[in-house]
Amino acid sequence: MSDSAHVWRQLSPRVFVTAVDPHGVNVGLVVGDESAALIDAGNDADQGASLLASAWQQAGVPVVHVVITHHHDDHWAGLTGMRGVESYGHASLLDLPGPAPTRTFYLAEAIDLGGVRLELLHLGEAHTKSDVTVIVDGENVIFAGDLLESSGDPQFDETSSVQNWPTVLDGALGVSNQDTVFVPGHGEPVDRDFAFRQRAEISMIYSTAEMFVQQGVAVADAYDKTEWPFSRETLETALPLVYDALAAKGIKPRTQLPIFGGGFNGPAGL
């Protein structure tokens, strides 16, 4: 892909975003007075190199920082094609196969670009174990990675924590206001109201599944028990995660006792 193939959309005076194929990943660019940073790196080495070259042309200052929002390849693997950058990610990335960030952290990190500052926060396990929220101070823009999705359902996999995901989003929502722009991992930028709604939908998945477990509803029967906010395909990953997490705490669907016809007459002969 040539550098000119990347079209940068301006979200605020210092913040730009472009989407890269084949998964429509949003890649951010934040431009300071002295340097600039990319948010996510694309899908492979060629795409990463192309993004970095294009970002240099757009920024007009050295692009020397890259922040990885989580470990999925479409956001992370492009780092292998980026030379001369300092990369940031959650410490759990070091335990996974893939390009290693040069700087890792557990809770928080900051990057000063000159006139603009990035706050990197790991607020707990949610979409993955390595989710990083990026707050662009002074620009009222928050990069949420795949904690939010506007092109379709949020995506769950074996590393997701359905229970903790809404709490992680609460951390981002808590520093936002009515005018904050949230950049999801995939799809158009959204406002705070959208983020609140998706947070509530994810919370509903967990709370409703927990209620079904208490009622003795097996996971195979839960799909048609209510009107869920996401597709059947999404639920087939998300609901077993909740059931497994509850089972790990010793909470499992109660066995329903059979109901026999006729009355109870007590022991024979009485």
PDB file of C-alpha atoms in Angstrom:
ATOM      1  CA  MET A   1       0.000   0.000   0.000  1.00  0.00           C
ATOM      2  CA  SER A   2       1.418   3.389  -0.918  1.00  0.00           C
ATOM      3  CA  ASP A   3       1.615   6.258   1.513  1.00  0.00           C
ATOM      4  CA  SER A   4      -0.963   8.217  -0.479  1.00  0.00           C
ATOM      5  CA  ALA A   5      -3.542   5.473   0.064  1.00  0.00           C
ATOM      6  CA  HIS A   6      -3.974   6.584   3.685  1.00  0.00           C
ATOM      7  CA  VAL A   7      -6.466   9.421   4.020  1.00  0.00           C
ATOM      8  CA  TRP A   8      -6.269  11.148   7.393  1.00  0.00           C
ATOM      9  CA  ARG A   9      -9.515  12.560   8.745  1.00  0.00           C
ATOM     10  CA  GLN A  10      -9.161  15.441  11.195  1.00  0.00           C
ATOM     11  CA  LEU A  11     -11.125  15.049  14.436  1.00  0.00           C
ATOM     12  CA  SER A  12      -9.646  18.025  16.303  1.00  0.00           C
ATOM     13  CA  PRO A  13      -6.803  20.475  15.693  1.00  0.00           C
ATOM     14  CA  ARG A  14      -4.180  17.883  16.678  1.00  0.00           C
ATOM     15  CA  VAL A  15      -5.936  14.535  16.162  1.00  0.00           C
ATOM     16  CA  PHE A  16      -6.395  12.561  12.942  1.00  0.00           C
ATOM     17  CA  VAL A  17      -7.661   9.071  12.126  1.00  0.00           C
ATOM     18  CA  THR A  18      -7.514   6.709   9.166  1.00  0.00           C
ATOM     19  CA  ALA A  19      -8.985   3.234   8.643  1.00  0.00           C
ATOM     20  CA  VAL A  20      -6.948   0.354   7.224  1.00  0.00           C
ATOM     21  CA  ASP A  21      -8.022  -2.855   5.509  1.00  0.00           C
ATOM     22  CA  PRO A  22      -8.848  -5.694   5.645  1.00  0.00           C
ATOM     23  CA  HIS A  23     -10.620  -5.234   8.993  1.00  0.00           C
ATOM     24  CA  GLY A  24     -11.348  -1.505   8.984  1.00  0.00           C
ATOM     25  CA  VAL A  25      -9.073  -0.816  11.951  1.00  0.00           C
ATOM     26  CA  ASN A  26      -8.945   2.795  13.071  1.00  0.00           C
ATOM     27  CA  VAL A  27      -5.399   4.124  13.395  1.00  0.00           C
ATOM     28  CA  GLY A  28      -4.968   7.451  15.150  1.00  0.00           C
ATOM     29  CA  LEU A  29      -2.368  10.180  14.728  1.00  0.00           C
ATOM     30  CA  VAL A  30      -1.819  12.807  17.423  1.00  0.00           C
ATOM     31  CA  VAL A  31       0.460  15.713  16.460  1.00  0.00           C
ATOM     32  CA  GLY A  32       2.366  17.775  18.995  1.00  0.00           C
ATOM     33  CA  ASP A  33       4.721  20.697  18.578  1.00  0.00           C
ATOM     34  CA  GLU A  34       7.800  18.474  18.863  1.00  0.00           C
ATOM     35  CA  SER A  35       6.705  14.968  17.881  1.00  0.00           C
ATOM     36  CA  ALA A  36       3.709  12.838  16.957  1.00  0.00           C
ATOM     37  CA  ALA A  37       2.272   9.466  17.962  1.00  0.00           C
ATOM     38  CA  LEU A  38       0.331   6.758  16.176  1.00  0.00           C
ATOM     39  CA  ILE A  39      -2.430   4.907  17.988  1.00  0.00           C
ATOM     40  CA  ASP A  40      -2.229   1.294  16.774  1.00  0.00           C
ATOM     41  CA  ALA A  41      -0.033  -0.063  14.001  1.00  0.00           C
ATOM     42  CA  GLY A  42      -2.101  -1.921  11.420  1.00  0.00           C
ATOM     43  CA  ASN A  43      -2.242  -5.521  10.320  1.00  0.00           C
ATOM     44  CA  ASP A  44       1.238  -6.482   9.041  1.00  0.00           C
ATOM     45  CA  ALA A  45       4.756  -5.189   8.479  1.00  0.00           C
ATOM     46  CA  ASP A  46       4.050  -3.613   5.068  1.00  0.00           C
ATOM     47  CA  GLN A  47       0.992  -1.841   6.377  1.00  0.00           C
ATOM     48  CA  GLY A  48       2.886  -0.643   9.438  1.00  0.00           C
ATOM     49  CA  ALA A  49       5.694   0.806   7.342  1.00  0.00           C
ATOM     50  CA  SER A  50       3.198   2.504   5.029  1.00  0.00           C
ATOM     51  CA  LEU A  51       1.262   3.993   7.931  1.00  0.00           C
ATOM     52  CA  LEU A  52       4.398   5.372   9.525  1.00  0.00           C
ATOM     53  CA  ALA A  53       5.581   6.989   6.292  1.00  0.00           C
ATOM     54  CA  SER A  54       2.148   8.499   5.666  1.00  0.00           C
ATOM     55  CA  ALA A  55       1.927   9.781   9.240  1.00  0.00           C
ATOM     56  CA  TRP A  56       5.271  11.576   8.849  1.00  0.00           C
ATOM     57  CA  GLN A  57       3.924  13.345   5.758  1.00  0.00           C
ATOM     58  CA  GLN A  58       0.713  14.330   7.531  1.00  0.00           C
ATOM     59  CA  ALA A  59       2.233  15.391  10.849  1.00  0.00           C
ATOM     60  CA  GLY A  60       5.106  17.595   9.713  1.00  0.00           C
ATOM     61  CA  VAL A  61       7.013  16.571  12.872  1.00  0.00           C
ATOM     62  CA  PRO A  62       8.810  13.300  13.678  1.00  0.00           C
ATOM     63  CA  VAL A  63       6.434  10.417  14.346  1.00  0.00           C
ATOM     64  CA  VAL A  64       8.408   8.604  17.005  1.00  0.00           C
ATOM     65  CA  HIS A  65       5.781   7.018  19.267  1.00  0.00           C
ATOM     66  CA  VAL A  66       3.305   4.188  18.673  1.00  0.00           C
ATOM     67  CA  VAL A  67       0.687   3.098  21.217  1.00  0.00           C
ATOM     68  CA  ILE A  68      -0.802  -0.403  20.960  1.00  0.00           C
ATOM     69  CA  THR A  69      -4.366  -0.614  22.293  1.00  0.00           C
ATOM     70  CA  HIS A  70      -4.389  -4.435  22.633  1.00  0.00           C
ATOM     71  CA  HIS A  71      -2.809  -7.633  21.373  1.00  0.00           C
ATOM     72  CA  HIS A  72      -4.977  -8.581  18.369  1.00  0.00           C
ATOM     73  CA  ASP A  73      -2.944  -8.775  15.171  1.00  0.00           C
ATOM     74  CA  ASP A  74      -4.980  -6.230  13.209  1.00  0.00           C
ATOM     75  CA  HIS A  75      -3.971  -3.570  15.757  1.00  0.00           C
ATOM     76  CA  TRP A  76      -0.520  -4.810  16.727  1.00  0.00           C
ATOM     77  CA  ALA A  77       1.271  -6.767  14.006  1.00  0.00           C
ATOM     78  CA  GLY A  78       2.118  -3.711  11.888  1.00  0.00           C
ATOM     79  CA  LEU A  79       4.620  -2.726  14.550  1.00  0.00           C
ATOM     80  CA  THR A  80       7.103  -5.137  12.928  1.00  0.00           C
ATOM     81  CA  GLY A  81       7.344  -2.779   9.959  1.00  0.00           C
ATOM     82  CA  MET A  82       7.903   0.414  11.950  1.00  0.00           C
ATOM     83  CA  ARG A  83      11.522   1.437  12.408  1.00  0.00           C
ATOM     84  CA  GLY A  84      12.891   4.107  14.734  1.00  0.00           C
ATOM     85  CA  VAL A  85       9.825   4.353  16.971  1.00  0.00           C
ATOM     86  CA  GLU A  86       9.257   3.935  20.674  1.00  0.00           C
ATOM     87  CA  SER A  87       6.263   1.660  21.173  1.00  0.00           C
ATOM     88  CA  TYR A  88       4.009   1.465  24.218  1.00  0.00           C
ATOM     89  CA  GLY A  89       1.708  -1.299  25.397  1.00  0.00           C
ATOM     90  CA  HIS A  90       0.420  -3.089  28.446  1.00  0.00           C
ATOM     91  CA  ALA A  91       2.933  -5.360  30.185  1.00  0.00           C
ATOM     92  CA  SER A  92       0.894  -8.474  29.363  1.00  0.00           C
ATOM     93  CA  LEU A  93       1.978  -8.123  25.718  1.00  0.00           C
ATOM     94  CA  LEU A  94       5.400  -9.385  26.726  1.00  0.00           C
ATOM     95  CA  ASP A  95       3.881 -12.784  27.476  1.00  0.00           C
ATOM     96  CA  LEU A  96       2.432 -13.155  23.979  1.00  0.00           C
ATOM     97  CA  PRO A  97       3.986 -14.014  20.609  1.00  0.00           C
ATOM     98  CA  GLY A  98       4.379 -10.937  18.469  1.00  0.00           C
ATOM     99  CA  PRO A  99       6.366  -7.703  18.255  1.00  0.00           C
ATOM    100  CA  ALA A 100       7.510  -6.566  21.692  1.00  0.00           C
ATOM    101  CA  PRO A 101       6.785  -2.960  22.710  1.00  0.00           C
ATOM    102  CA  THR A 102       9.861  -1.045  23.787  1.00  0.00           C
ATOM    103  CA  ARG A 103       8.009   0.406  26.789  1.00  0.00           C
ATOM    104  CA  THR A 104       5.385  -1.399  28.837  1.00  0.00           C
ATOM    105  CA  PHE A 105       3.310  -0.429  31.850  1.00  0.00           C
ATOM    106  CA  TYR A 106       0.725  -1.914  34.181  1.00  0.00           C
ATOM    107  CA  LEU A 107      -1.632   0.924  35.109  1.00  0.00           C
ATOM    108  CA  ALA A 108      -0.718   4.218  33.452  1.00  0.00           C
ATOM    109  CA  GLU A 109       1.836   5.962  31.256  1.00  0.00           C
ATOM    110  CA  ALA A 110       2.081   9.409  29.684  1.00  0.00           C
ATOM    111  CA  ILE A 111       3.631  10.736  26.482  1.00  0.00           C
ATOM    112  CA  ASP A 112       4.435  14.439  26.065  1.00  0.00           C
ATOM    113  CA  LEU A 113       4.402  15.416  22.397  1.00  0.00           C
ATOM    114  CA  GLY A 114       4.934  19.122  23.043  1.00  0.00           C
ATOM    115  CA  GLY A 115       1.754  21.104  23.574  1.00  0.00           C
ATOM    116  CA  VAL A 116      -0.323  17.929  23.820  1.00  0.00           C
ATOM    117  CA  ARG A 117      -0.116  14.990  26.189  1.00  0.00           C
ATOM    118  CA  LEU A 118      -1.342  11.418  25.867  1.00  0.00           C
ATOM    119  CA  GLU A 119      -2.586   9.583  28.953  1.00  0.00           C
ATOM    120  CA  LEU A 120      -2.401   5.802  28.524  1.00  0.00           C
ATOM    121  CA  LEU A 121      -4.575   3.832  30.947  1.00  0.00           C
ATOM    122  CA  HIS A 122      -5.021   0.126  31.570  1.00  0.00           C
ATOM    123  CA  LEU A 123      -8.235  -0.049  33.582  1.00  0.00           C
ATOM    124  CA  GLY A 124      -8.445  -3.837  33.817  1.00  0.00           C
ATOM    125  CA  GLU A 125      -9.349  -6.825  31.688  1.00  0.00           C
ATOM    126  CA  ALA A 126     -12.217  -6.292  29.263  1.00  0.00           C
ATOM    127  CA  HIS A 127     -12.097  -6.965  25.507  1.00  0.00           C
ATOM    128  CA  THR A 128      -8.672  -8.512  26.201  1.00  0.00           C
ATOM    129  CA  LYS A 129      -6.186  -8.615  29.061  1.00  0.00           C
ATOM    130  CA  SER A 130      -4.116  -5.858  27.435  1.00  0.00           C
ATOM    131  CA  ASP A 131      -6.623  -3.078  26.650  1.00  0.00           C
ATOM    132  CA  VAL A 132      -5.228   0.455  26.716  1.00  0.00           C
ATOM    133  CA  THR A 133      -7.408   3.555  26.619  1.00  0.00           C
ATOM    134  CA  VAL A 134      -5.709   6.663  25.187  1.00  0.00           C
ATOM    135  CA  ILE A 135      -6.903  10.069  26.387  1.00  0.00           C
ATOM    136  CA  VAL A 136      -5.700  13.046  24.351  1.00  0.00           C
ATOM    137  CA  ASP A 137      -5.523  15.872  26.881  1.00  0.00           C
ATOM    138  CA  GLY A 138      -6.902  19.171  25.673  1.00  0.00           C
ATOM    139  CA  GLU A 139      -8.393  17.724  22.483  1.00  0.00           C
ATOM    140  CA  ASN A 140     -11.429  15.989  24.049  1.00  0.00           C
ATOM    141  CA  VAL A 141     -10.720  12.785  22.108  1.00  0.00           C
ATOM    142  CA  ILE A 142     -10.467   9.287  23.570  1.00  0.00           C
ATOM    143  CA  PHE A 143      -9.145   6.286  21.632  1.00  0.00           C
ATOM    144  CA  ALA A 144     -10.982   3.258  22.993  1.00  0.00           C
ATOM    145  CA  GLY A 145      -9.521   0.499  20.834  1.00  0.00           C
ATOM    146  CA  ASP A 146     -11.905  -2.448  20.656  1.00  0.00           C
ATOM    147  CA  LEU A 147     -13.530  -1.557  23.959  1.00  0.00           C
ATOM    148  CA  LEU A 148     -16.032   0.111  21.632  1.00  0.00           C
ATOM    149  CA  GLU A 149     -17.218  -0.864  18.154  1.00  0.00           C
ATOM    150  CA  SER A 150     -19.493   1.140  15.877  1.00  0.00           C
ATOM    151  CA  SER A 151     -19.186  -0.976  12.709  1.00  0.00           C
ATOM    152  CA  GLY A 152     -20.854  -3.970  14.370  1.00  0.00           C
ATOM    153  CA  ASP A 153     -21.090  -5.825  17.653  1.00  0.00           C
ATOM    154  CA  PRO A 154     -18.247  -5.624  20.154  1.00  0.00           C
ATOM    155  CA  GLN A 155     -16.109  -8.730  19.780  1.00  0.00           C
ATOM    156  CA  PHE A 156     -15.514 -11.323  22.483  1.00  0.00           C
ATOM    157  CA  ASP A 157     -12.882 -14.050  22.619  1.00  0.00           C
ATOM    158  CA  GLU A 158     -11.377 -16.390  25.181  1.00  0.00           C
ATOM    159  CA  THR A 159      -9.391 -13.522  26.748  1.00  0.00           C
ATOM    160  CA  SER A 160     -12.437 -11.280  27.292  1.00  0.00           C
ATOM    161  CA  SER A 161     -13.876 -10.434  30.702  1.00  0.00           C
ATOM    162  CA  VAL A 162     -17.567  -9.736  30.113  1.00  0.00           C
ATOM    163  CA  GLN A 163     -18.094  -8.912  33.786  1.00  0.00           C
ATOM    164  CA  ASN A 164     -15.313  -6.310  34.007  1.00  0.00           C
ATOM    165  CA  TRP A 165     -15.757  -4.734  30.568  1.00  0.00           C
ATOM    166  CA  PRO A 166     -18.453  -2.217  31.662  1.00  0.00           C
ATOM    167  CA  THR A 167     -16.291  -1.165  34.618  1.00  0.00           C
ATOM    168  CA  VAL A 168     -13.379  -0.469  32.282  1.00  0.00           C
ATOM    169  CA  LEU A 169     -15.614   1.642  30.067  1.00  0.00           C
ATOM    170  CA  ASP A 170     -16.774   3.522  33.168  1.00  0.00           C
ATOM    171  CA  GLY A 171     -13.202   4.707  33.619  1.00  0.00           C
ATOM    172  CA  ALA A 172     -13.165   6.271  30.156  1.00  0.00           C
ATOM    173  CA  LEU A 173     -16.684   7.649  30.490  1.00  0.00           C
ATOM    174  CA  GLY A 174     -15.762   9.208  33.815  1.00  0.00           C
ATOM    175  CA  VAL A 175     -13.226  11.543  32.200  1.00  0.00           C
ATOM    176  CA  SER A 176     -15.461  12.434  29.231  1.00  0.00           C
ATOM    177  CA  ASN A 177     -18.105  15.088  28.674  1.00  0.00           C
ATOM    178  CA  GLN A 178     -20.997  15.562  26.285  1.00  0.00           C
ATOM    179  CA  ASP A 179     -18.670  16.768  23.536  1.00  0.00           C
ATOM    180  CA  THR A 180     -16.004  14.068  23.820  1.00  0.00           C
ATOM    181  CA  VAL A 181     -15.253  12.129  20.635  1.00  0.00           C
ATOM    182  CA  PHE A 182     -14.644   8.418  21.190  1.00  0.00           C
ATOM    183  CA  VAL A 183     -12.679   6.598  18.497  1.00  0.00           C
ATOM    184  CA  PRO A 184     -13.659   2.909  18.476  1.00  0.00           C
ATOM    185  CA  GLY A 185     -11.413   0.155  17.210  1.00  0.00           C
ATOM    186  CA  HIS A 186     -13.584  -0.242  14.106  1.00  0.00           C
ATOM    187  CA  GLY A 187     -16.181   2.097  12.625  1.00  0.00           C
ATOM    188  CA  GLU A 188     -17.049   5.776  12.766  1.00  0.00           C
ATOM    189  CA  PRO A 189     -16.095   7.914  15.761  1.00  0.00           C
ATOM    190  CA  VAL A 190     -18.938   8.133  18.265  1.00  0.00           C
ATOM    191  CA  ASP A 191     -20.187  10.357  21.056  1.00  0.00           C
ATOM    192  CA  ARG A 192     -20.555   9.713  24.771  1.00  0.00           C
ATOM    193  CA  ASP A 193     -24.189   8.660  24.432  1.00  0.00           C
ATOM    194  CA  PHE A 194     -23.166   5.828  22.093  1.00  0.00           C
ATOM    195  CA  ALA A 195     -20.460   4.738  24.530  1.00  0.00           C
ATOM    196  CA  PHE A 196     -22.976   4.686  27.391  1.00  0.00           C
ATOM    197  CA  ARG A 197     -25.401   2.581  25.351  1.00  0.00           C
ATOM    198  CA  GLN A 198     -22.805   0.010  24.362  1.00  0.00           C
ATOM    199  CA  ARG A 199     -21.581  -0.155  27.935  1.00  0.00           C
ATOM    200  CA  ALA A 200     -25.150  -0.888  29.058  1.00  0.00           C
ATOM    201  CA  GLU A 201     -25.549  -3.582  26.374  1.00  0.00           C
ATOM    202  CA  ILE A 202     -22.399  -5.390  27.461  1.00  0.00           C
ATOM    203  CA  SER A 203     -23.497  -5.149  31.091  1.00  0.00           C
ATOM    204  CA  MET A 204     -26.870  -6.625  30.142  1.00  0.00           C
ATOM    205  CA  ILE A 205     -25.154  -9.688  28.666  1.00  0.00           C
ATOM    206  CA  TYR A 206     -23.498 -10.484  31.977  1.00  0.00           C
ATOM    207  CA  SER A 207     -26.358  -9.608  34.327  1.00  0.00           C
ATOM    208  CA  THR A 208     -28.985 -11.442  32.283  1.00  0.00           C
ATOM    209  CA  ALA A 209     -26.829 -14.548  31.888  1.00  0.00           C
ATOM    210  CA  GLU A 210     -26.166 -14.509  35.637  1.00  0.00           C
ATOM    211  CA  MET A 211     -29.916 -14.350  36.286  1.00  0.00           C
ATOM    212  CA  PHE A 212     -30.493 -17.278  33.914  1.00  0.00           C
ATOM    213  CA  VAL A 213     -27.872 -19.337  35.723  1.00  0.00           C
ATOM    214  CA  GLN A 214     -29.648 -18.664  39.014  1.00  0.00           C
ATOM    215  CA  GLN A 215     -32.902 -19.804  37.389  1.00  0.00           C
ATOM    216  CA  GLY A 216     -31.323 -23.026  36.193  1.00  0.00           C
ATOM    217  CA  VAL A 217     -31.251 -22.099  32.485  1.00  0.00           C
ATOM    218  CA  ALA A 218     -28.481 -23.929  30.611  1.00  0.00           C
ATOM    219  CA  VAL A 219     -26.346 -21.926  28.203  1.00  0.00           C
ATOM    220  CA  ALA A 220     -27.792 -23.834  25.231  1.00  0.00           C
ATOM    221  CA  ASP A 221     -31.258 -22.601  26.180  1.00  0.00           C
ATOM    222  CA  ALA A 222     -30.286 -19.007  26.969  1.00  0.00           C
ATOM    223  CA  TYR A 223     -30.046 -17.732  23.396  1.00  0.00           C
ATOM    224  CA  ASP A 224     -33.802 -17.656  22.854  1.00  0.00           C
ATOM    225  CA  LYS A 225     -34.820 -16.680  26.385  1.00  0.00           C
ATOM    226  CA  THR A 226     -34.782 -12.929  25.870  1.00  0.00           C
ATOM    227  CA  GLU A 227     -34.151 -10.197  23.312  1.00  0.00           C
ATOM    228  CA  TRP A 228     -30.395  -9.783  23.340  1.00  0.00           C
ATOM    229  CA  PRO A 229     -28.635  -6.621  22.061  1.00  0.00           C
ATOM    230  CA  PHE A 230     -26.167  -8.536  19.846  1.00  0.00           C
ATOM    231  CA  SER A 231     -26.285 -11.128  17.092  1.00  0.00           C
ATOM    232  CA  ARG A 232     -26.520 -14.880  17.677  1.00  0.00           C
ATOM    233  CA  GLU A 233     -22.954 -15.232  16.365  1.00  0.00           C
ATOM    234  CA  THR A 234     -21.665 -12.771  18.972  1.00  0.00           C
ATOM    235  CA  LEU A 235     -23.676 -14.405  21.740  1.00  0.00           C
ATOM    236  CA  GLU A 236     -22.279 -17.846  20.915  1.00  0.00           C
ATOM    237  CA  THR A 237     -18.928 -16.526  22.131  1.00  0.00           C
ATOM    238  CA  ALA A 238     -20.066 -14.138  24.871  1.00  0.00           C
ATOM    239  CA  LEU A 239     -22.594 -16.276  26.760  1.00  0.00           C
ATOM    240  CA  PRO A 240     -20.318 -19.310  27.283  1.00  0.00           C
ATOM    241  CA  LEU A 241     -17.699 -16.899  28.648  1.00  0.00           C
ATOM    242  CA  VAL A 242     -20.155 -15.696  31.285  1.00  0.00           C
ATOM    243  CA  TYR A 243     -21.315 -19.215  32.160  1.00  0.00           C
ATOM    244  CA  ASP A 244     -17.695 -20.380  32.464  1.00  0.00           C
ATOM    245  CA  ALA A 245     -16.748 -17.388  34.633  1.00  0.00           C
ATOM    246  CA  LEU A 246     -19.670 -18.065  36.960  1.00  0.00           C
ATOM    247  CA  ALA A 247     -18.893 -21.797  37.058  1.00  0.00           C
ATOM    248  CA  ALA A 248     -15.353 -20.930  38.142  1.00  0.00           C
ATOM    249  CA  LYS A 249     -16.947 -19.240  41.163  1.00  0.00           C
ATOM    250  CA  GLY A 250     -19.039 -22.337  41.860  1.00  0.00           C
ATOM    251  CA  ILE A 251     -22.209 -20.811  40.410  1.00  0.00           C
ATOM    252  CA  LYS A 252     -23.861 -23.219  37.994  1.00  0.00           C
ATOM    253  CA  PRO A 253     -27.417 -23.702  36.691  1.00  0.00           C
ATOM    254  CA  ARG A 254     -29.461 -25.611  39.260  1.00  0.00           C
ATOM    255  CA  THR A 255     -30.777 -28.982  38.139  1.00  0.00           C
ATOM    256  CA  GLN A 256     -34.513 -28.784  37.681  1.00  0.00           C
ATOM    257  CA  LEU A 257     -36.260 -31.563  39.600  1.00  0.00           C
ATOM    258  CA  PRO A 258     -38.864 -33.484  37.585  1.00  0.00           C
ATOM    259  CA  ILE A 259     -42.511 -32.919  38.490  1.00  0.00           C
ATOM    260  CA  PHE A 260     -44.436 -36.168  38.901  1.00  0.00           C
ATOM    261  CA  GLY A 261     -48.177 -36.510  38.487  1.00  0.00           C
ATOM    262  CA  GLY A 262     -50.453 -37.331  41.386  1.00  0.00           C
ATOM    263  CA  GLY A 263     -50.313 -36.360  45.020  1.00  0.00           C
ATOM    264  CA  PHE A 264     -47.874 -37.384  47.691  1.00  0.00           C
ATOM    265  CA  ASN A 265     -49.345 -39.958  49.987  1.00  0.00           C
ATOM    266  CA  GLY A 266     -46.383 -40.506  52.254  1.00  0.00           C
ATOM    267  CA  PRO A 267     -44.575 -43.803  52.834  1.00  0.00           C
ATOM    268  CA  ALA A 268     -46.453 -46.930  51.889  1.00  0.00           C
ATOM    269  CA  GLY A 269     -48.770 -48.235  54.579  1.00  0.00           C
ATOM    270  CA  LEU A 270     -49.373 -44.840  56.211  1.00  0.00           C
TER     271      LEU A 270
END
